[in-house]
XYZ file of C-alpha atoms in Angstrom:
601
model
C 78.215 -47.392 -103.234
C 77.943 -48.109 -106.985
C 80.302 -51.063 -106.668
C 78.473 -52.334 -103.601
C 75.037 -52.378 -105.284
C 76.455 -53.889 -108.464
C 78.222 -56.643 -106.532
C 75.059 -57.439 -104.581
C 73.026 -57.672 -107.782
C 75.630 -59.867 -109.485
C 75.606 -62.197 -106.506
C 71.811 -62.410 -106.565
C 71.875 -63.174 -110.293
C 74.318 -66.039 -109.718
C 72.098 -67.474 -106.985
C 69.015 -67.182 -109.233
C 70.844 -68.984 -112.036
C 71.663 -71.772 -109.576
C 67.986 -71.772 -108.475
C 69.035 -70.948 -104.910
C 66.077 -68.615 -104.618
C 65.803 -68.570 -100.839
C 69.378 -67.334 -100.387
C 68.841 -64.730 -103.113
C 65.618 -63.571 -101.470
C 67.350 -63.017 -98.110
C 70.114 -60.916 -99.673
C 67.621 -58.874 -101.731
C 65.417 -58.239 -98.734
C 68.305 -57.022 -96.576
C 69.624 -54.627 -99.204
C 66.265 -53.229 -100.231
C 65.371 -52.668 -96.596
C 68.236 -50.198 -96.384
C 66.519 -48.107 -99.042
C 63.047 -48.575 -97.564
C 63.957 -48.085 -93.898
C 62.723 -44.473 -93.886
C 59.213 -45.672 -94.705
C 57.351 -47.138 -91.755
C 53.757 -46.916 -92.923
C 53.975 -48.945 -96.162
C 55.768 -52.035 -97.332
C 56.850 -50.528 -100.626
C 57.829 -46.927 -101.362
C 56.106 -44.820 -103.953
C 57.779 -44.324 -107.296
C 58.226 -40.628 -106.585
C 59.923 -41.350 -103.290
C 62.296 -43.877 -104.832
C 63.221 -41.519 -107.648
C 63.865 -38.569 -105.329
C 65.564 -40.726 -102.732
C 68.061 -42.021 -105.264
C 68.696 -38.590 -106.754
C 69.220 -36.726 -103.507
C 70.473 -39.424 -101.177
C 73.255 -40.818 -103.353
C 76.690 -41.043 -101.756
C 78.941 -38.044 -101.679
C 80.748 -37.502 -104.917
C 77.923 -38.750 -107.139
C 76.795 -35.344 -108.315
C 76.296 -35.736 -112.051
C 73.009 -36.726 -113.700
C 74.767 -39.657 -115.346
C 75.892 -40.986 -111.987
C 72.412 -40.600 -110.518
C 70.922 -42.471 -113.518
C 73.519 -45.192 -113.236
C 72.643 -45.710 -109.581
C 68.960 -45.838 -110.453
C 69.629 -48.470 -113.147
C 71.314 -50.615 -110.502
C 68.260 -50.248 -108.304
C 66.014 -51.358 -111.202
C 68.241 -54.378 -111.747
C 68.062 -55.183 -108.041
C 64.260 -54.998 -108.041
C 64.161 -57.237 -111.113
C 66.454 -59.775 -109.429
C 64.251 -59.724 -106.343
C 61.227 -60.415 -108.524
C 63.017 -63.357 -110.147
C 63.862 -65.008 -106.845
C 60.304 -64.495 -105.544
C 58.951 -66.151 -108.709
C 61.351 -69.009 -108.048
C 59.801 -69.294 -104.580
C 56.273 -69.269 -106.137
C 55.474 -65.961 -104.429
C 53.973 -64.486 -107.569
C 51.844 -61.791 -105.954
C 54.853 -60.337 -104.086
C 57.072 -60.657 -107.157
C 54.524 -58.807 -109.272
C 54.560 -55.770 -106.959
C 58.354 -55.412 -106.945
C 58.522 -55.883 -110.706
C 55.829 -53.242 -111.243
C 57.928 -50.837 -109.142
C 60.909 -51.523 -111.388
C 58.822 -51.006 -114.522
C 57.420 -47.704 -113.255
C 60.928 -46.495 -112.409
C 61.958 -47.193 -116.001
C 58.986 -45.208 -117.283
C 59.798 -42.310 -114.928
C 63.429 -42.089 -116.016
C 63.132 -42.674 -119.747
C 59.810 -40.988 -120.453
C 58.774 -41.769 -124.048
C 61.775 -44.023 -124.685
C 61.090 -46.554 -121.934
C 60.191 -49.265 -124.506
C 63.843 -49.327 -125.582
C 65.130 -50.023 -122.079
C 67.123 -53.246 -121.786
C 65.044 -54.549 -118.865
C 61.583 -53.284 -119.836
C 60.496 -56.227 -121.979
C 61.849 -58.843 -119.559
C 60.151 -57.192 -116.595
C 56.821 -56.859 -118.446
C 56.938 -60.533 -119.443
C 57.714 -61.544 -115.871
C 54.750 -59.484 -114.660
C 52.543 -61.185 -117.269
C 53.748 -64.599 -116.069
C 52.822 -63.630 -112.509
C 49.324 -62.671 -113.667
C 49.007 -65.998 -115.493
C 50.013 -67.905 -112.370
C 47.330 -66.072 -110.415
C 44.815 -66.679 -113.270
C 44.399 -62.971 -114.034
C 44.518 -63.428 -117.811
C 43.169 -60.007 -118.773
C 45.990 -58.184 -116.951
C 48.464 -60.722 -118.329
C 47.346 -59.758 -121.840
C 47.791 -56.075 -121.047
C 51.281 -56.719 -119.661
C 52.359 -58.588 -122.800
C 50.802 -56.030 -125.121
C 52.659 -53.194 -123.372
C 55.835 -54.512 -125.046
C 56.217 -53.371 -128.638
C 59.390 -55.354 -129.220
C 58.480 -59.014 -128.670
C 60.596 -62.107 -129.159
C 59.176 -65.438 -130.376
C 58.628 -66.714 -126.863
C 56.541 -63.716 -125.806
C 54.595 -63.843 -129.089
C 53.715 -67.481 -128.403
C 52.665 -66.661 -124.839
C 50.532 -63.786 -126.087
C 48.941 -66.029 -128.729
C 48.161 -68.667 -126.108
C 46.565 -66.013 -123.915
C 44.389 -64.714 -126.753
C 43.340 -68.280 -127.518
C 42.500 -68.914 -123.868
C 40.434 -65.717 -123.773
C 38.546 -66.710 -126.933
C 40.191 -64.083 -129.172
C 40.643 -66.560 -132.003
C 41.617 -64.183 -134.818
C 44.263 -62.409 -132.716
C 45.721 -65.783 -131.745
C 45.796 -66.997 -135.360
C 47.543 -63.814 -136.529
C 50.219 -64.175 -133.845
C 50.828 -67.868 -134.580
C 51.287 -66.995 -138.254
C 53.743 -64.222 -137.353
C 55.744 -66.725 -135.326
C 55.895 -69.197 -138.227
C 56.896 -66.418 -140.605
C 59.794 -65.474 -138.319
C 60.799 -69.031 -137.402
C 59.140 -71.957 -139.235
C 60.498 -74.544 -136.803
C 58.400 -73.345 -133.871
C 56.125 -76.331 -134.466
C 53.915 -75.515 -131.491
C 52.575 -72.586 -133.552
C 51.756 -74.855 -136.505
C 50.095 -77.356 -134.190
C 48.011 -74.618 -132.571
C 46.788 -73.398 -135.975
C 45.708 -76.914 -136.921
C 43.849 -77.491 -133.670
C 42.136 -74.107 -133.975
C 40.551 -75.314 -137.205
C 42.958 -74.378 -140.000
C 41.076 -75.651 -143.092
C 42.574 -78.706 -144.721
C 42.861 -76.849 -148.025
C 45.474 -74.667 -146.307
C 47.433 -77.702 -145.147
C 49.336 -77.721 -148.450
C 50.509 -74.146 -147.880
C 51.643 -75.086 -144.394
C 53.556 -78.109 -145.653
C 55.237 -76.031 -148.376
C 57.259 -74.284 -145.660
C 59.014 -77.584 -145.000
C 60.062 -78.655 -148.487
C 63.585 -79.958 -147.828
C 64.256 -83.728 -147.631
C 65.276 -83.516 -143.965
C 61.883 -81.956 -143.183
C 59.930 -84.978 -144.391
C 59.125 -85.993 -140.809
C 57.522 -82.554 -140.246
C 55.278 -83.010 -143.278
C 54.226 -86.404 -141.904
C 53.670 -84.814 -138.502
C 51.326 -82.213 -140.040
C 49.307 -85.008 -141.663
C 49.166 -86.772 -138.305
C 47.898 -83.591 -136.631
C 45.047 -83.325 -139.121
C 44.174 -86.990 -138.754
C 44.147 -87.165 -134.958
C 43.469 -83.538 -133.938
C 44.859 -84.144 -130.461
C 46.794 -81.638 -128.371
C 50.268 -82.922 -127.575
C 53.778 -81.560 -127.427
C 56.233 -81.261 -130.287
C 58.697 -83.415 -128.393
C 56.431 -86.425 -128.834
C 56.641 -86.070 -132.610
C 60.395 -85.592 -132.562
C 60.613 -88.992 -130.890
C 59.282 -90.544 -134.110
C 62.492 -89.739 -135.980
C 64.888 -90.756 -133.206
C 65.231 -94.327 -134.411
C 66.391 -96.336 -132.651
C 65.344 -94.367 -129.595
C 66.911 -95.115 -126.228
C 65.174 -98.111 -124.690
C 65.745 -96.671 -121.224
C 63.606 -93.642 -122.123
C 60.327 -94.979 -120.735
C 58.340 -91.785 -121.282
C 59.627 -91.476 -124.859
C 58.550 -95.032 -125.685
C 55.069 -94.416 -124.286
C 54.704 -91.122 -126.147
C 55.506 -92.870 -129.432
C 53.081 -95.679 -128.521
C 50.336 -93.077 -128.021
C 50.974 -91.532 -131.431
C 50.953 -94.965 -133.060
C 47.621 -95.716 -131.374
C 46.061 -92.496 -132.657
C 47.299 -93.212 -136.187
C 45.734 -96.734 -136.048
C 49.133 -98.490 -136.062
C 47.885 -100.496 -133.113
C 50.216 -103.483 -133.477
C 53.259 -101.222 -133.061
C 51.521 -99.360 -130.228
C 50.799 -102.641 -128.445
C 54.401 -103.785 -128.829
C 55.684 -100.508 -127.353
C 53.187 -100.527 -124.477
C 54.193 -104.083 -123.574
C 57.907 -103.182 -123.732
C 57.331 -100.179 -121.462
C 55.276 -102.279 -119.057
C 58.150 -104.755 -118.702
C 60.547 -101.894 -117.957
C 58.355 -100.581 -115.127
C 55.166 -102.493 -114.406
C 54.021 -99.890 -111.863
C 54.300 -96.914 -114.219
C 50.916 -95.224 -114.729
C 51.882 -92.760 -117.497
C 49.903 -93.473 -120.715
C 48.500 -96.679 -119.209
C 45.014 -95.269 -119.743
C 45.610 -95.511 -123.496
C 47.057 -99.028 -123.096
C 43.900 -100.090 -121.257
C 41.715 -98.553 -123.970
C 43.672 -100.442 -126.641
C 43.210 -103.733 -124.757
C 39.479 -102.978 -124.478
C 39.041 -102.252 -128.187
C 38.709 -104.489 -131.220
C 41.797 -102.866 -132.729
C 44.029 -104.958 -130.445
C 45.658 -107.913 -132.199
C 45.176 -110.116 -129.114
C 42.263 -112.529 -128.938
C 39.313 -111.558 -126.770
C 40.433 -113.931 -124.007
C 43.989 -112.603 -124.020
C 42.802 -108.987 -124.077
C 40.577 -109.615 -121.064
C 43.292 -111.383 -119.097
C 45.895 -108.706 -119.889
C 43.537 -105.888 -118.888
C 42.786 -107.660 -115.607
C 46.500 -108.064 -114.873
C 47.193 -104.418 -115.723
C 44.397 -103.176 -113.439
C 45.564 -105.357 -110.560
C 49.223 -104.311 -110.835
C 48.562 -100.579 -111.116
C 45.950 -100.508 -108.346
C 48.490 -101.966 -105.916
C 50.957 -99.132 -106.463
C 49.127 -95.871 -107.167
C 45.343 -96.368 -107.010
C 44.579 -92.650 -106.719
C 46.235 -91.412 -109.932
C 43.932 -90.337 -112.822
C 45.413 -92.913 -115.198
C 44.897 -95.791 -112.751
C 41.308 -94.694 -112.108
C 40.810 -94.735 -115.887
C 42.275 -98.267 -116.154
C 40.013 -99.513 -113.357
C 37.008 -97.899 -115.045
C 37.799 -99.781 -118.262
C 38.237 -103.005 -116.289
C 34.815 -102.717 -114.637
C 33.234 -101.761 -117.965
C 34.618 -105.032 -119.325
C 33.232 -106.945 -116.322
C 29.824 -105.381 -116.934
C 29.866 -106.537 -120.557
C 30.110 -110.234 -119.695
C 27.156 -112.074 -121.194
C 25.931 -114.314 -118.352
C 26.159 -111.909 -115.450
C 23.412 -111.200 -112.932
C 21.632 -107.910 -113.526
C 22.375 -106.589 -110.019
C 26.048 -107.345 -110.488
C 26.037 -105.686 -113.894
C 24.521 -102.547 -112.401
C 27.123 -102.598 -109.632
C 29.989 -102.806 -112.136
C 28.426 -100.015 -114.191
C 28.220 -97.768 -111.142
C 31.857 -98.458 -110.292
C 32.950 -97.805 -113.857
C 31.192 -94.428 -114.085
C 32.338 -93.430 -110.602
C 35.952 -94.170 -111.514
C 35.943 -92.348 -114.842
C 34.375 -89.270 -113.218
C 37.085 -89.392 -110.577
C 39.786 -89.803 -113.236
C 38.521 -86.766 -115.171
C 38.358 -84.618 -112.034
C 41.858 -85.566 -110.866
C 43.449 -85.260 -114.299
C 42.093 -81.755 -114.857
C 43.096 -80.688 -111.349
C 46.673 -81.934 -111.804
C 47.249 -80.950 -115.438
C 44.959 -77.951 -115.874
C 43.623 -79.217 -119.244
C 40.588 -81.206 -120.342
C 40.932 -84.996 -120.185
C 39.904 -85.869 -123.736
C 40.452 -89.625 -123.376
C 38.428 -89.643 -120.160
C 35.445 -87.851 -121.679
C 35.518 -90.081 -124.772
C 35.453 -93.205 -122.612
C 32.569 -91.868 -120.514
C 30.536 -90.892 -123.588
C 31.157 -94.282 -125.209
C 30.098 -96.052 -122.010
C 26.854 -94.061 -121.949
C 26.285 -95.010 -125.583
C 26.896 -98.719 -124.936
C 24.376 -98.587 -122.044
C 21.737 -97.089 -124.395
C 21.733 -93.798 -122.471
C 21.686 -91.923 -125.753
C 20.594 -88.460 -124.632
C 23.256 -88.357 -121.899
C 25.847 -89.591 -124.380
C 24.906 -86.860 -126.870
C 25.344 -84.213 -124.169
C 28.752 -85.651 -123.285
C 29.837 -85.647 -126.947
C 28.619 -82.052 -127.267
C 30.791 -81.069 -124.305
C 33.752 -82.896 -125.846
C 33.296 -81.177 -129.176
C 33.893 -77.755 -127.609
C 37.571 -78.576 -127.004
C 38.407 -81.446 -129.363
C 37.646 -82.481 -132.933
C 38.768 -86.086 -132.469
C 37.105 -88.306 -135.058
C 35.957 -90.694 -132.317
C 33.615 -87.944 -131.103
C 31.862 -87.851 -134.483
C 31.612 -91.649 -134.470
C 29.872 -91.490 -131.111
C 27.533 -88.720 -132.240
C 26.499 -90.681 -135.329
C 25.922 -93.894 -133.369
C 23.722 -92.045 -130.860
C 21.656 -90.280 -133.495
C 21.107 -93.504 -135.456
C 19.952 -95.296 -132.307
C 17.528 -92.546 -131.184
C 16.887 -92.336 -134.302
C 17.556 -88.861 -135.697
C 18.673 -89.357 -139.274
C 19.101 -85.674 -140.170
C 21.333 -85.043 -137.163
C 23.363 -88.172 -137.902
C 23.829 -87.063 -141.514
C 24.844 -83.542 -140.450
C 27.468 -84.821 -137.988
C 28.833 -87.345 -140.492
C 29.110 -84.548 -143.060
C 30.969 -82.390 -140.547
C 33.413 -85.230 -139.861
C 33.977 -85.620 -143.593
C 34.780 -81.911 -143.940
C 37.137 -81.835 -140.952
C 38.808 -85.212 -141.609
C 38.568 -85.710 -145.393
C 41.679 -87.912 -145.515
C 40.443 -90.233 -142.772
C 38.927 -93.543 -143.978
C 36.665 -93.573 -140.912
C 34.972 -90.344 -142.040
C 33.882 -91.927 -145.321
C 32.832 -95.165 -143.604
C 30.770 -93.198 -141.100
C 28.992 -91.174 -143.778
C 28.334 -94.303 -145.828
C 26.812 -96.118 -142.847
C 24.409 -93.214 -142.284
C 23.301 -93.264 -145.926
C 22.622 -97.012 -145.675
C 19.831 -96.313 -143.196
C 17.766 -94.516 -145.866
C 16.642 -96.626 -148.797
C 16.533 -93.690 -151.211
C 20.184 -92.801 -150.493
C 21.729 -96.278 -150.392
C 23.259 -95.946 -153.875
C 25.446 -93.030 -152.739
C 27.041 -95.131 -149.982
C 29.003 -97.414 -152.335
C 31.321 -94.630 -153.512
C 32.088 -93.658 -149.917
C 33.117 -97.174 -148.902
C 35.276 -97.533 -152.018
C 36.906 -94.169 -151.259
C 37.618 -95.338 -147.710
C 39.378 -98.419 -149.086
C 41.535 -96.159 -151.270
C 42.498 -94.020 -148.285
C 43.640 -96.916 -146.095
C 47.472 -96.891 -146.207
C 48.997 -99.746 -148.183
C 51.398 -100.602 -145.353
C 50.370 -103.954 -143.900
C 49.684 -103.279 -140.229
C 46.964 -104.552 -137.961
C 45.532 -101.046 -137.677
C 45.275 -100.667 -141.452
C 43.720 -104.126 -141.723
C 41.142 -103.078 -139.126
C 40.272 -99.923 -141.100
C 39.982 -101.939 -144.295
C 37.722 -104.396 -142.486
C 35.370 -101.575 -141.460
C 35.145 -100.370 -145.063
C 34.569 -103.892 -146.422
C 31.820 -104.597 -143.883
C 30.171 -101.326 -144.938
C 30.452 -102.345 -148.591
C 28.961 -105.752 -147.753
C 26.028 -104.016 -146.064
C 25.554 -101.955 -149.222
C 25.464 -105.084 -151.416
C 22.860 -106.634 -149.096
C 20.717 -103.472 -149.167
C 21.077 -103.407 -152.956
C 19.845 -107.015 -153.225
C 23.303 -108.281 -154.290
C 24.390 -110.379 -151.271
C 26.412 -112.833 -153.374
C 28.862 -110.033 -154.251
C 29.576 -109.498 -150.553
C 30.774 -113.064 -149.909
C 34.117 -112.954 -151.823
C 34.903 -109.560 -150.290
C 34.353 -110.816 -146.748
C 36.055 -114.166 -147.342
C 39.172 -112.433 -148.669
C 39.202 -110.122 -145.650
C 38.861 -113.134 -143.362
C 42.182 -114.426 -144.685
C 43.842 -111.193 -143.576
C 42.107 -110.871 -140.207
C 40.078 -113.709 -138.746
C 37.788 -111.486 -136.669
C 34.403 -112.006 -135.038
C 33.030 -108.954 -136.914
C 33.688 -110.474 -140.340
C 32.308 -113.873 -139.289
C 29.215 -112.145 -137.950
C 28.726 -110.217 -141.190
C 29.116 -113.431 -143.232
C 26.434 -114.947 -141.004
C 24.137 -112.018 -141.838
C 24.793 -112.390 -145.568
C 24.168 -116.152 -145.597
C 20.981 -115.661 -143.551
C 19.747 -113.188 -146.149
C 20.469 -115.651 -148.974
C 17.849 -118.130 -147.786
C 17.305 -121.556 -146.266
C 20.002 -123.321 -148.282
C 22.654 -121.093 -146.650
C 21.421 -121.274 -143.042
C 23.996 -123.907 -142.063
C 26.817 -121.626 -143.197
C 25.252 -118.707 -141.332
C 24.985 -120.793 -138.162
C 28.633 -121.821 -138.445
C 29.856 -118.241 -138.816
C 27.756 -116.959 -135.896
C 29.164 -119.675 -133.626
C 32.699 -118.901 -134.788
C 32.133 -115.214 -134.021
C 30.911 -116.057 -130.510
C 33.891 -118.338 -130.010
C 36.185 -115.430 -130.754
C 34.179 -112.892 -128.764
C 31.575 -114.303 -126.359
C 30.216 -110.781 -125.821
C 29.437 -110.148 -129.497
C 25.933 -108.654 -129.404
C 25.556 -108.824 -133.194
C 26.424 -112.530 -133.317
C 24.004 -113.366 -130.506
C 21.219 -111.390 -132.175
C 22.029 -113.062 -135.491
C 21.607 -116.481 -133.880
C 18.275 -115.469 -132.369
C 17.014 -114.224 -135.750
C 18.252 -117.352 -137.497
C 16.572 -119.613 -134.945
C 13.277 -117.803 -135.516
C 13.573 -118.466 -139.246
C 14.359 -122.137 -138.648
C 11.462 -122.517 -136.173
C 8.798 -119.997 -137.213
C 6.081 -121.674 -135.116
C 8.062 -121.315 -131.894
C 9.014 -117.679 -132.334
C 8.299 -116.916 -128.691
C 10.682 -119.586 -127.413
C 14.357 -118.870 -126.960
C 16.801 -121.619 -127.709
C 19.296 -120.789 -124.960
C 21.694 -123.577 -125.859
C 22.679 -121.659 -129.000
C 23.951 -118.827 -126.871
C 25.722 -120.857 -124.166
C 29.435 -120.300 -124.532
C 31.988 -120.660 -121.771
C 33.036 -117.354 -120.296
C 36.663 -116.510 -120.631
C 38.595 -115.486 -117.505
C 38.012 -111.757 -117.244
C 39.744 -111.491 -113.908
C 36.828 -112.457 -111.628
C 39.188 -112.885 -108.678
C 40.317 -109.310 -109.147
C 36.851 -107.777 -108.938
C 36.422 -108.198 -105.176
C 40.082 -107.411 -104.464
C 39.829 -103.971 -106.019
C 36.820 -102.791 -104.022
C 38.939 -101.271 -101.252
C 40.914 -99.305 -103.841
C 37.756 -97.719 -105.212
C 36.208 -96.495 -101.969
């Protein structure tokens, strides 16, 4: 009988290892039914019955206590194996009951020493996993905490559970214990950072990884602080696998995402395009690609960005129109259509409705599939509300975002909303918070400086912030770094204008124009020349037109032209000189707009 039970259990273990759970379940069920056949009124026997049944119904010849205990251990192993195969079949509620029987048997046999039993910890962790799968997190916590001897894996699971339940201090203590035992469990370090580990403790964290081969980990920690996004360690490991396998599509896109978040947008664009050529119907990370094409950080011209976004939306909608990422891409596409300058108001409203409908659908589907908040989706929705001057709704959306992410783009949105409302004190408070959380980010200093520029009595303090931002921009010559430097220089130019020193802004902006010939810099030069008086109006006019040539949807350039025209013709202030604003629309994919309607509904 001993040999028979042991052989059955060994066979079940082999089947579980091969993931042949159905076959294992059939064998387990047949053998356990032999033990349970005396019970007709309940599906599972009581612990007392099992214990007594094994002791007094063992085969002839098994008379010693040791033999009885050995038989009982085999029964525990069999129950554990049955639980494993039921978990493999996603029958977590059934698995939990069999595993609890096994755990109670261990407690009955070993009394106060049950914690030392070889199977006790494994069974308790399996029970906890079953509770997690059924979303019973409180009982999952109790199951994990019943084990005194925990390995790193169970400590991480327990920490995650505490974090999910809002027990922040318990989670932090466990993550630190994990790092103390094994520094290379980077998920623990990442969790600490995202839970708000102060930046002054970043140095202590980096000291753990002081060897030359750990340089990439130190860079990864900096990246975590800068982006504050939740992502897996494997994505960061991909950064050091150079050259990485070009057939690894997901790996390429993961690296592209990291490059995008670290403002290395030219590299990100190159990787996104390479991945798109490998599989043009792939939807993974295409939401970020669409966002890059929609933003000013893309090295492409406005016309090329618009055309590429249209092509991306059309291709993806033909293959998998219901995926969250494709809904996101389509939302960005319709947001772009809505931004066109000479569009009928009814059509603009229609595109807006489609865009918001799609991003809401993307958020809902993403969270249903992945079980986590869709940070990129919420950021896009909040930014769209901001661009439509729906400031109160945007603030509420940013507030919701801030509960689960500290992405610097959230603070940018907050500040923009509060300045538009206007609520200077709130804008200053949020900008200060961003500066505390992201002190090494140039954008934090630029943001705070821009807020100070709105108050005449605090303008002087802004100069130091813009200069500090310029210092923080990495020296490496990438498009992303050039974009950050441009933001700081435009802020500094605004300071010089506010401080009645517009002539000092011109060489700064002209030098930047040689590095990046952007509509934003041309527009700012137009503002500066307008401020300098009548003799510079021709130069201002030229720069505004150049800005509109590069980006026909530039609101600042159009407003600058209107203001300049009023100065040139003060008597006819009420008249609008529409010919100044007439620029040919670039092809934003008009033919696509009607073709995608069926995909939306």
